[in-house]
Short mmCIF file of C-alpha atoms and ligand atoms in Angstrom, two decimals:
data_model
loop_
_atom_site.label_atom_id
_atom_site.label_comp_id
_atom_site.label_asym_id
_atom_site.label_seq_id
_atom_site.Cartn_x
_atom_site.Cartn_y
_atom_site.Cartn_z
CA UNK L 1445 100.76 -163.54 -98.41
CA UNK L 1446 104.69 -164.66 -98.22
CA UNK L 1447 107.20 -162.07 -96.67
CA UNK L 1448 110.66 -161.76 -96.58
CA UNK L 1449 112.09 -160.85 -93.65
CA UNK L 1450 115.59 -159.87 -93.66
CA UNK L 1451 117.07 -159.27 -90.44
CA UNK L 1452 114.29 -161.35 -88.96
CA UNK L 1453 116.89 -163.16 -86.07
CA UNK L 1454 117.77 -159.81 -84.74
CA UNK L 1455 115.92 -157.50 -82.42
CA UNK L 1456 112.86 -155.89 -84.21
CA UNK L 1457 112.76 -158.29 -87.12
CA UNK L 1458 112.16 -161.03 -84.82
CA UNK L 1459 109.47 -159.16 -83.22
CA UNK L 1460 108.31 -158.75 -86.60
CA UNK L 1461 108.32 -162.17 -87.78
CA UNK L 1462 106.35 -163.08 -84.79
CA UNK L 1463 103.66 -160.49 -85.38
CA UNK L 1464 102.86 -161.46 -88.81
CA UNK L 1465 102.94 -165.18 -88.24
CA UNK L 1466 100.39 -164.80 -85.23
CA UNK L 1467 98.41 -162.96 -87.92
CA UNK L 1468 98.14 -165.82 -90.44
CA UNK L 1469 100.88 -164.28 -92.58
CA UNK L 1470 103.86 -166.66 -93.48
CA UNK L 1471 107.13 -165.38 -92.82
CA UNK L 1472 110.70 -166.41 -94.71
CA UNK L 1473 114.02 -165.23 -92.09
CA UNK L 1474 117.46 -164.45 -94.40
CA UNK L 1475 119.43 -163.54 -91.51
CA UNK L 1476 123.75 -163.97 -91.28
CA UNK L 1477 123.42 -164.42 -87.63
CA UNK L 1478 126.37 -162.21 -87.45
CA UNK L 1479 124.45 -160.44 -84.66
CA UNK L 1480 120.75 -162.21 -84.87
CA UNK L 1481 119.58 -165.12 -82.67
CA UNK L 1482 119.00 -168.50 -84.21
CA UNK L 1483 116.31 -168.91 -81.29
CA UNK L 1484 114.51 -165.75 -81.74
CA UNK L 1485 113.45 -166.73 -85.17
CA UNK L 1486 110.12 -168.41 -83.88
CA UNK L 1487 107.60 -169.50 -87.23
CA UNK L 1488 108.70 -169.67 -90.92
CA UNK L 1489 112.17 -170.82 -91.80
CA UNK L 1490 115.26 -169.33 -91.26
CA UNK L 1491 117.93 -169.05 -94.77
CA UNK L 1492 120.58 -167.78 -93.62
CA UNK L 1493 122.31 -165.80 -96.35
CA UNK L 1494 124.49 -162.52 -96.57
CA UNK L 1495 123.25 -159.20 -97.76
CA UNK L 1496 127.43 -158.70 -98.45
CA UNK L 1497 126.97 -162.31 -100.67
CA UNK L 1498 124.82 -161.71 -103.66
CA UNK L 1499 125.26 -165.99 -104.71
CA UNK L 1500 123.75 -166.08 -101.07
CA UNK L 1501 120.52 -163.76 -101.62
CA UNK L 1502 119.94 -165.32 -104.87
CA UNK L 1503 120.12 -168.82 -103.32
CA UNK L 1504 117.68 -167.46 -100.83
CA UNK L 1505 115.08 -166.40 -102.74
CA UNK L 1506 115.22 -168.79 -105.51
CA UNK L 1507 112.38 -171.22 -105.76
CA UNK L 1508 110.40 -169.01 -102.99
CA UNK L 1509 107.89 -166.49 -103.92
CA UNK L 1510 106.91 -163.39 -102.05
CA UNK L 1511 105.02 -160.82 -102.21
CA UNK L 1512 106.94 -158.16 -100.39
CA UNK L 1513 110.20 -157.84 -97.84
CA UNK L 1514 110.94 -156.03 -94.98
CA UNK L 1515 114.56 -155.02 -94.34
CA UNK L 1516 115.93 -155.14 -90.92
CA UNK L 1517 119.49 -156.04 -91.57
CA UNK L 1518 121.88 -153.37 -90.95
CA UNK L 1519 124.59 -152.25 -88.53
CA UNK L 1520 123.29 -149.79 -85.97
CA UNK L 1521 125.59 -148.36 -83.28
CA UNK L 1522 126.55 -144.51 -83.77
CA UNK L 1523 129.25 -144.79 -82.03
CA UNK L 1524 131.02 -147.55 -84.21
CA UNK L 1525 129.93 -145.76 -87.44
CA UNK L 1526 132.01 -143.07 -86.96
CA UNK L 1527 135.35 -145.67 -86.01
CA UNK L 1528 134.23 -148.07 -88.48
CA UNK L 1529 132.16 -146.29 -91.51
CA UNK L 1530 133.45 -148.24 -94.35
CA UNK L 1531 131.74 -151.38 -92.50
CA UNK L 1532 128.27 -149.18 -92.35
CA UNK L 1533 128.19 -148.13 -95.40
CA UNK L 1534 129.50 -151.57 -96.77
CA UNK L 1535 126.83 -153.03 -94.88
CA UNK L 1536 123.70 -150.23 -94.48
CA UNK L 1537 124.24 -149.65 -98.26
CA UNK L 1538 125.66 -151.75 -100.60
CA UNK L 1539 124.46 -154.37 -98.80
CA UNK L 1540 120.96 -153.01 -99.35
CA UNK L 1541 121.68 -152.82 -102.73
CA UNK L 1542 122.35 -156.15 -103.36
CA UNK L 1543 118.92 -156.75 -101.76
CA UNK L 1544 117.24 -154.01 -104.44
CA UNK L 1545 118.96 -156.02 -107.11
CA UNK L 1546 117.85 -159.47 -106.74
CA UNK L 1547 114.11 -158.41 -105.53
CA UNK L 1548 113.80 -156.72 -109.23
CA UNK L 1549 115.32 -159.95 -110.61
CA UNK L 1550 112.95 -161.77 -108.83
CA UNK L 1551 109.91 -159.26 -109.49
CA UNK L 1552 109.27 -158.60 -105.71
CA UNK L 1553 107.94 -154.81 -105.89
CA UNK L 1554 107.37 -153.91 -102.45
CA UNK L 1555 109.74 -153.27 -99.84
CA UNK L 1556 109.35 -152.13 -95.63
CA UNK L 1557 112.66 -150.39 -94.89
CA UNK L 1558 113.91 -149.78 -90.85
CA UNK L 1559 115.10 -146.31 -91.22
CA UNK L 1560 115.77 -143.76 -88.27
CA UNK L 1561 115.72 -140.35 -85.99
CA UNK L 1562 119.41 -140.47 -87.19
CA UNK L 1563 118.66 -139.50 -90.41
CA UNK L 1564 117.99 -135.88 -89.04
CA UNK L 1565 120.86 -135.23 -86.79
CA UNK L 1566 120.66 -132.31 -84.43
CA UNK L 1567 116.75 -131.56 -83.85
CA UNK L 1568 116.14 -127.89 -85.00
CA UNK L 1569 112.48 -128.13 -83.06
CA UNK L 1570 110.97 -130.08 -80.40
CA UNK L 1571 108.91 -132.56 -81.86
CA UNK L 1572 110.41 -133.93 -85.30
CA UNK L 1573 108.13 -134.30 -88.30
CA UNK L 1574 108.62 -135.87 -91.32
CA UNK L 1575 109.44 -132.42 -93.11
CA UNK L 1576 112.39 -132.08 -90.34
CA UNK L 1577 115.67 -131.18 -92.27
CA UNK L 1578 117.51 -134.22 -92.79
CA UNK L 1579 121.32 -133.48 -91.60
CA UNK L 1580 122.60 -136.70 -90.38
CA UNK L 1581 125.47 -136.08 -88.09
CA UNK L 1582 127.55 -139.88 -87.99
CA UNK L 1583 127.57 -142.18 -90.63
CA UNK L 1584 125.23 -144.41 -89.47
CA UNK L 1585 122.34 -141.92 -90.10
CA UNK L 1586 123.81 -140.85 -93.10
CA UNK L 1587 123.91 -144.63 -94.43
CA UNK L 1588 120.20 -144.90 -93.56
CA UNK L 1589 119.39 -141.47 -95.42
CA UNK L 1590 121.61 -142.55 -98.71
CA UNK L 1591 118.58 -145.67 -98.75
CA UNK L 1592 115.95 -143.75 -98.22
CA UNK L 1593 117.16 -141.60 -101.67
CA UNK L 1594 118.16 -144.90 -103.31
CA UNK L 1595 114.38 -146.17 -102.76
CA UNK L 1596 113.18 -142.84 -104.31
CA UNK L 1597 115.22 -143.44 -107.28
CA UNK L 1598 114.43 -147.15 -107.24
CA UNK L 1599 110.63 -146.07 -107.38
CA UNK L 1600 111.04 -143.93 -110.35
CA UNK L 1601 113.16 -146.74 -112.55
CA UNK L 1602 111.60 -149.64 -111.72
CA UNK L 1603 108.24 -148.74 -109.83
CA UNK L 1604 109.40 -150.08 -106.82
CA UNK L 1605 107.07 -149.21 -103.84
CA UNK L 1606 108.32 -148.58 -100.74
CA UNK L 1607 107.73 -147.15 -97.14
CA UNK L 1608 110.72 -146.10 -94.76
CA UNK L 1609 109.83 -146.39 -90.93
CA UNK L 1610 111.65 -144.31 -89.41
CA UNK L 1611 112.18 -145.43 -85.48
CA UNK L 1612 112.82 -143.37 -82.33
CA UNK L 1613 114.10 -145.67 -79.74
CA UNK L 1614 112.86 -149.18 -79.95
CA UNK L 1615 112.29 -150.46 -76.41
CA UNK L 1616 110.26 -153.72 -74.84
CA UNK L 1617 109.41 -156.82 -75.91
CA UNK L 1618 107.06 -159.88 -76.46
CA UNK L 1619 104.09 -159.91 -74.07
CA UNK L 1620 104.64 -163.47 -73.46
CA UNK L 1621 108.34 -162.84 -72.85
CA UNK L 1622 109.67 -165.42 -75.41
CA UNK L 1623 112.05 -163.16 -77.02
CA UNK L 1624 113.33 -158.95 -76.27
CA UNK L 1625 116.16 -156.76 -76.72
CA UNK L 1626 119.58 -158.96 -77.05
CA UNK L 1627 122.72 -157.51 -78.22
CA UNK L 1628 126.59 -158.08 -77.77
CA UNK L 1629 127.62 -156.10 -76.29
CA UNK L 1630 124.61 -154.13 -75.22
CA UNK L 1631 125.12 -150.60 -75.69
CA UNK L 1632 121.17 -149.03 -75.37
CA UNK L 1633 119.82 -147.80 -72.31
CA UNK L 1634 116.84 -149.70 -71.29
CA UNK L 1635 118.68 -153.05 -71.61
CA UNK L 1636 121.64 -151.71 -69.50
CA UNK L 1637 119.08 -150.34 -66.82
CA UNK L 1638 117.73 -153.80 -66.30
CA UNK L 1639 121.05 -155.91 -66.24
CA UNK L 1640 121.41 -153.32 -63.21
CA UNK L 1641 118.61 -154.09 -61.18
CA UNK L 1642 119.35 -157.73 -62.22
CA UNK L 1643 123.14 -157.09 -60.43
CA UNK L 1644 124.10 -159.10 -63.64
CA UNK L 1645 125.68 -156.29 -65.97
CA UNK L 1646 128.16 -153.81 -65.13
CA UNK L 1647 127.20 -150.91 -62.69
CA UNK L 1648 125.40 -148.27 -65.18
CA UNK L 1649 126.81 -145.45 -66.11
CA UNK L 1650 124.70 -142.02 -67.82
CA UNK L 1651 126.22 -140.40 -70.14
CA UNK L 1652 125.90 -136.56 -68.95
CA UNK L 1653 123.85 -134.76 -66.63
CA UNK L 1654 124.46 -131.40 -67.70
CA UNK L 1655 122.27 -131.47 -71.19
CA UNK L 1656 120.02 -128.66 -71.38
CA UNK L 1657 117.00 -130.78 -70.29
CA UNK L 1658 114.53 -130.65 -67.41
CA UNK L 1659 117.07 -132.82 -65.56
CA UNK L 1660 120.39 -132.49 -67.42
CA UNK L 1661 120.32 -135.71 -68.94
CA UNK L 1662 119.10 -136.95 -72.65
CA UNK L 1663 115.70 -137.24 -73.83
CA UNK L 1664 114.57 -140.05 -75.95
CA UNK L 1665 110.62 -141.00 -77.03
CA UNK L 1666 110.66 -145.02 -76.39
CA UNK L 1667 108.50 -146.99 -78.47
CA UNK L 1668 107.77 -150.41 -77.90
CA UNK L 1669 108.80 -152.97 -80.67
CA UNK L 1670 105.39 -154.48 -80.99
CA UNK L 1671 103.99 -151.40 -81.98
CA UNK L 1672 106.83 -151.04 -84.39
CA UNK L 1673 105.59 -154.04 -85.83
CA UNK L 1674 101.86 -152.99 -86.06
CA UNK L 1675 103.31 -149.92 -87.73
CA UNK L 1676 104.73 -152.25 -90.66
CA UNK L 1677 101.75 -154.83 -91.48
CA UNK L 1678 99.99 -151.27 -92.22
CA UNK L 1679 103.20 -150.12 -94.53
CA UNK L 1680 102.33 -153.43 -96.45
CA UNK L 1681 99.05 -152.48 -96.77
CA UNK L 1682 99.74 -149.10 -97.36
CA UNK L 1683 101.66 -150.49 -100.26
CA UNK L 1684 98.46 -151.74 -102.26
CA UNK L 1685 96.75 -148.12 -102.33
CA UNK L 1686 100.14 -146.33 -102.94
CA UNK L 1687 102.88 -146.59 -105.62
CA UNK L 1688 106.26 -144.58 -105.20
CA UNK L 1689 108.52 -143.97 -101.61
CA UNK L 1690 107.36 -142.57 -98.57
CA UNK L 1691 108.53 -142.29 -95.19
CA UNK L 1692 106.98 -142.02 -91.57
CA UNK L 1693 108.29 -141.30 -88.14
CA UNK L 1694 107.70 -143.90 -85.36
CA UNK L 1695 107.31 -142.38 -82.05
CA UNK L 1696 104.87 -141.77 -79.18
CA UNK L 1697 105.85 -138.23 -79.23
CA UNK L 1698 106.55 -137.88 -75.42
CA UNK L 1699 109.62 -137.92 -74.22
CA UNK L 1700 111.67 -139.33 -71.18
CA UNK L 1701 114.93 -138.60 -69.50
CA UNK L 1702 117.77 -141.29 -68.14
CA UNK L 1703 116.73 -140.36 -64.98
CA UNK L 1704 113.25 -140.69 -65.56
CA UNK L 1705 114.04 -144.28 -67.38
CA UNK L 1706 115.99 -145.39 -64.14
CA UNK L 1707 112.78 -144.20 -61.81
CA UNK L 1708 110.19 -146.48 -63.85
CA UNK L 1709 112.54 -149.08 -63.87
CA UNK L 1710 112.78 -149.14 -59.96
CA UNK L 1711 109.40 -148.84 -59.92
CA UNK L 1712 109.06 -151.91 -62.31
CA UNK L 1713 111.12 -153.46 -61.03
CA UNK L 1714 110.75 -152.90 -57.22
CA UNK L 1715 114.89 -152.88 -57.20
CA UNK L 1716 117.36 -150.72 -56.35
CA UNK L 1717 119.21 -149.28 -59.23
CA UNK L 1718 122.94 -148.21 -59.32
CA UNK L 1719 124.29 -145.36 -61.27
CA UNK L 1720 127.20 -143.51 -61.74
CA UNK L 1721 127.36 -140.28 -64.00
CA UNK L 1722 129.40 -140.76 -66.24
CA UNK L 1723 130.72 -138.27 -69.50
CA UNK L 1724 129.17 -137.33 -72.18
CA UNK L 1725 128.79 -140.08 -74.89
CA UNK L 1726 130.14 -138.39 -78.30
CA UNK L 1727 127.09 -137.79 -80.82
CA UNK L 1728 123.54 -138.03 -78.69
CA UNK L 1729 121.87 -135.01 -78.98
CA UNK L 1730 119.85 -134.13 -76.10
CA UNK L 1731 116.54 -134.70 -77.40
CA UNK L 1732 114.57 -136.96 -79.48
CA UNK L 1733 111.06 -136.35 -79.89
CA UNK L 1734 109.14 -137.64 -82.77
CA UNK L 1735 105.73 -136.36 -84.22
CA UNK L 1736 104.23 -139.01 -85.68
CA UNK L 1737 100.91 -137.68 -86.58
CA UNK L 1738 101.61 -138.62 -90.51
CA UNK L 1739 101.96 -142.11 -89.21
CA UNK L 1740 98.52 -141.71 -87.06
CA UNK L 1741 96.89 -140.42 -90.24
CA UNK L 1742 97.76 -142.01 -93.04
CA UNK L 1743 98.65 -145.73 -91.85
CA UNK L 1744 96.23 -145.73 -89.18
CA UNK L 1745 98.98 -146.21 -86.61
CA UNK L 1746 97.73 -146.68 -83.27
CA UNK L 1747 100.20 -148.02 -80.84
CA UNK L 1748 99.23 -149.81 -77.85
CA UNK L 1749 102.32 -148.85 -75.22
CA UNK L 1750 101.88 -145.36 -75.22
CA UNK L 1751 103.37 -144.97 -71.64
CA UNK L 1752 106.80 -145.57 -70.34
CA UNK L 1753 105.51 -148.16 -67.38
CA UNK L 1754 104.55 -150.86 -69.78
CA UNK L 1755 107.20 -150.60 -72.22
CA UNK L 1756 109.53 -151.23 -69.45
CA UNK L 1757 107.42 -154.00 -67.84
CA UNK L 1758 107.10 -155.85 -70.93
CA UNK L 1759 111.45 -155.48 -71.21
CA UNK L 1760 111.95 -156.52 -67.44
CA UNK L 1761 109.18 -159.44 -68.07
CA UNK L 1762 111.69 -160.76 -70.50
CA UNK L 1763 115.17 -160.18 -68.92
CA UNK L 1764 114.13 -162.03 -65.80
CA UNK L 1765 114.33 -165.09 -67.98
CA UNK L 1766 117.78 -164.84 -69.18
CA UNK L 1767 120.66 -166.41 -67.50
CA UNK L 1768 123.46 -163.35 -68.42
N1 LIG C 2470 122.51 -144.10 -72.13
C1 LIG C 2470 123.10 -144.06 -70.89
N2 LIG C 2470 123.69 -145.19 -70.44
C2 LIG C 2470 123.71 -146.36 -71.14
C3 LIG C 2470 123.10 -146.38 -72.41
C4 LIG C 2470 122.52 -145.23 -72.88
O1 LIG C 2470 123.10 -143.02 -70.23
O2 LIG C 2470 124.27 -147.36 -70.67
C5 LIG C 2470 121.83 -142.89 -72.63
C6 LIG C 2470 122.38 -142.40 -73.95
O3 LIG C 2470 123.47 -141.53 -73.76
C7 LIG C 2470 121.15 -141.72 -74.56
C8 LIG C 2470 119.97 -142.53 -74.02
O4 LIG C 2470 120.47 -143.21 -72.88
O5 LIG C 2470 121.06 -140.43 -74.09
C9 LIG C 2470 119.43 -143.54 -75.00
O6 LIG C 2470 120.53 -144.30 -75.51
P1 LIG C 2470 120.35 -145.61 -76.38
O7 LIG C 2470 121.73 -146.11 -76.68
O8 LIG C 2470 119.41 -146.55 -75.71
O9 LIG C 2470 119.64 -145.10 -77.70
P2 LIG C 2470 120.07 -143.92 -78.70
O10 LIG C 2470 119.16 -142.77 -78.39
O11 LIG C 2470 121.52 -143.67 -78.70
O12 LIG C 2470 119.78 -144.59 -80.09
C10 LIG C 2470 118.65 -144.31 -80.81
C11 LIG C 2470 118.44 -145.46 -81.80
C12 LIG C 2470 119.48 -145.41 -82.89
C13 LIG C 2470 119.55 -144.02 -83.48
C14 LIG C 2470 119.84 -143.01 -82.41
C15 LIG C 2470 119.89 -141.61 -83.01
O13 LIG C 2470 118.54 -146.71 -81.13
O14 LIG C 2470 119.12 -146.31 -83.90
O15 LIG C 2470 118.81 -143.05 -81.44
O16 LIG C 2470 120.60 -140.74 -82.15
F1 LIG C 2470 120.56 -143.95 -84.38
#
């Protein structure tokens, strides 16, 4: 078994890579390190190519054969999708495109694509299932949303199979702290909360406390990136028993406020933790709860972090090793 991982440098798809090669499963990396790590690319080789480049996919995957690819690649801020959306859809889709193209011209027929909770926009119910109305509200989520259609045509032309994952908020990282959540600059929360307590980012800031939530501020369901990863090696298999494109949520269906975040970090940490409150940040709705019972049933998804506590140990295991 030979998988391509594109987007393996960067933040899940090194997590990824990682998983499968532990598991006897050989890994190839195309990555542009435009935002990956050449470091966190840790078994297999690393092409590095350009999803924007087809001469640069094609030189990637010629001579190689694989059996499937998992897609990891894209541009993922909300905020700078709606000041920069020709670059996310330039990126999220044609650039995904490009990929569709030269895996039928090079007969790979299964594909793992990182969709997400952005694909529904404002949640019209508490826990959001896989039948949720799919109103993405910036064009990040609606990039992600024009793939997930562009897979279902792609199955019915050319009998691609596919399975969109569909993540909540990706938090954690490696048990054995070799590689976690790295970005430039960091925008999500659990990252920021732990450059706090390390007194090496800037003083944190939440974004509203007057949400209509338990304690005014936003909700999110964390779910640690490992588990995202168990949740594709059984898309791959779930590939061999089913043909055409299907999606899943990827959640632990409980969900946690800033302030509670901030608490179990303290307590994780065993530091004091800063905070100022800060205004609203334009586009997070105030919950994010996924159901992922399809995901349960059908994959045989069980994740293993099913708590905040050990997501957040596993994070602050890993940012105590990085010189900021
Ligand atoms: N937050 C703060 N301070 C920070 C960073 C974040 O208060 O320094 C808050 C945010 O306002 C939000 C929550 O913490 O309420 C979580 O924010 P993140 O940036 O960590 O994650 P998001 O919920 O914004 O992002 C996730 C996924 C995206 C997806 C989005 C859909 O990471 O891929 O949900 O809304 F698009």
């Amino acid at each position: 078994m030979h998988v391509l991982i594109c987007g393996g440098a960067g933040y899940i798809g090194s997590h990824m890579a990682r998983f499968l090669v532990a598991r006897s499963v050989s890994v190839t990396t195309l990555d542009n390190l435009s935002t990956g790590h050449r470091e966190a690319v840790q078994g297999g080789e690393l092409v590095e190519a350009d999803l924007l480049d087809p001469a640069s996919i094609e030189r990637a995957l010629g001579g190689r054969r694989f059996d499937a690819a998992m897609h990891f690649c894209a541009r993922s801020l909300v905020g700078e999708s709606v000041s920069q959306p020709y670059a996310y859809y330039a990126n999220n889709v044609s650039g995904t495109l490009n990929l569709l193209e030269a895996m039928r011209r090079h007969g790979i027929g299964k594909l793992v694509f990182s969709s997400t909770a952005a694909v529904f926009g404002q949640p019209e119910r508490e826990r959001i299932d896989e039948d949720h109305p799919k109103a993405p509200i910036n064009p990040y989520g609606a990039s992600k949303l024009m793939v997930e259609r562009i897979l279902a045509d792609a199955s019915s032309a050319y009998g691609l199979r596919s399975v969109a994952l569909r993540y909540f908020n990706a938090a954690g990282a490696s048990d054995d702290a070799c590689i976690g959540e790295s970005h430039q600059p960091e925008t999500h929360l659990i990252p920021n909360v732990l450059r706090a307590a390390l007194g090496t980012g800037p003083a944190l800031k939440v974004f509203g406390d007057d949400y209509p939530t338990p304690d005014g501020t936003c909700v999110r369901d964390y779910v640690h990136v490992d588990d995202l990863a168990q949740a594709h090696q059984l898309a791959l298999d779930y590939m061999d028993r089913h043909d055409g494109a299907h999606a899943f949520n990827l959640g632990n269906g409980k969900g946690f406020s800033v302030r509670e975040v901030i608490d179990a970090a303290k307590a994780a940490t065993g530091r004091e933790i800063r905070y100022e409150v800060a205004p609203r940040r334009p586009g997070d709705p105030a919950v994010l709860v996924a159901s992922s019972e399809k995901a349960r049933r059908e994959l045989g998804w069980v994740p293993a972090h099913t708590d905040l506590a050990p997501i957040i140990e596993s994070a602050w295991r890993w940012h105590q090793t990085q010189s900021y």
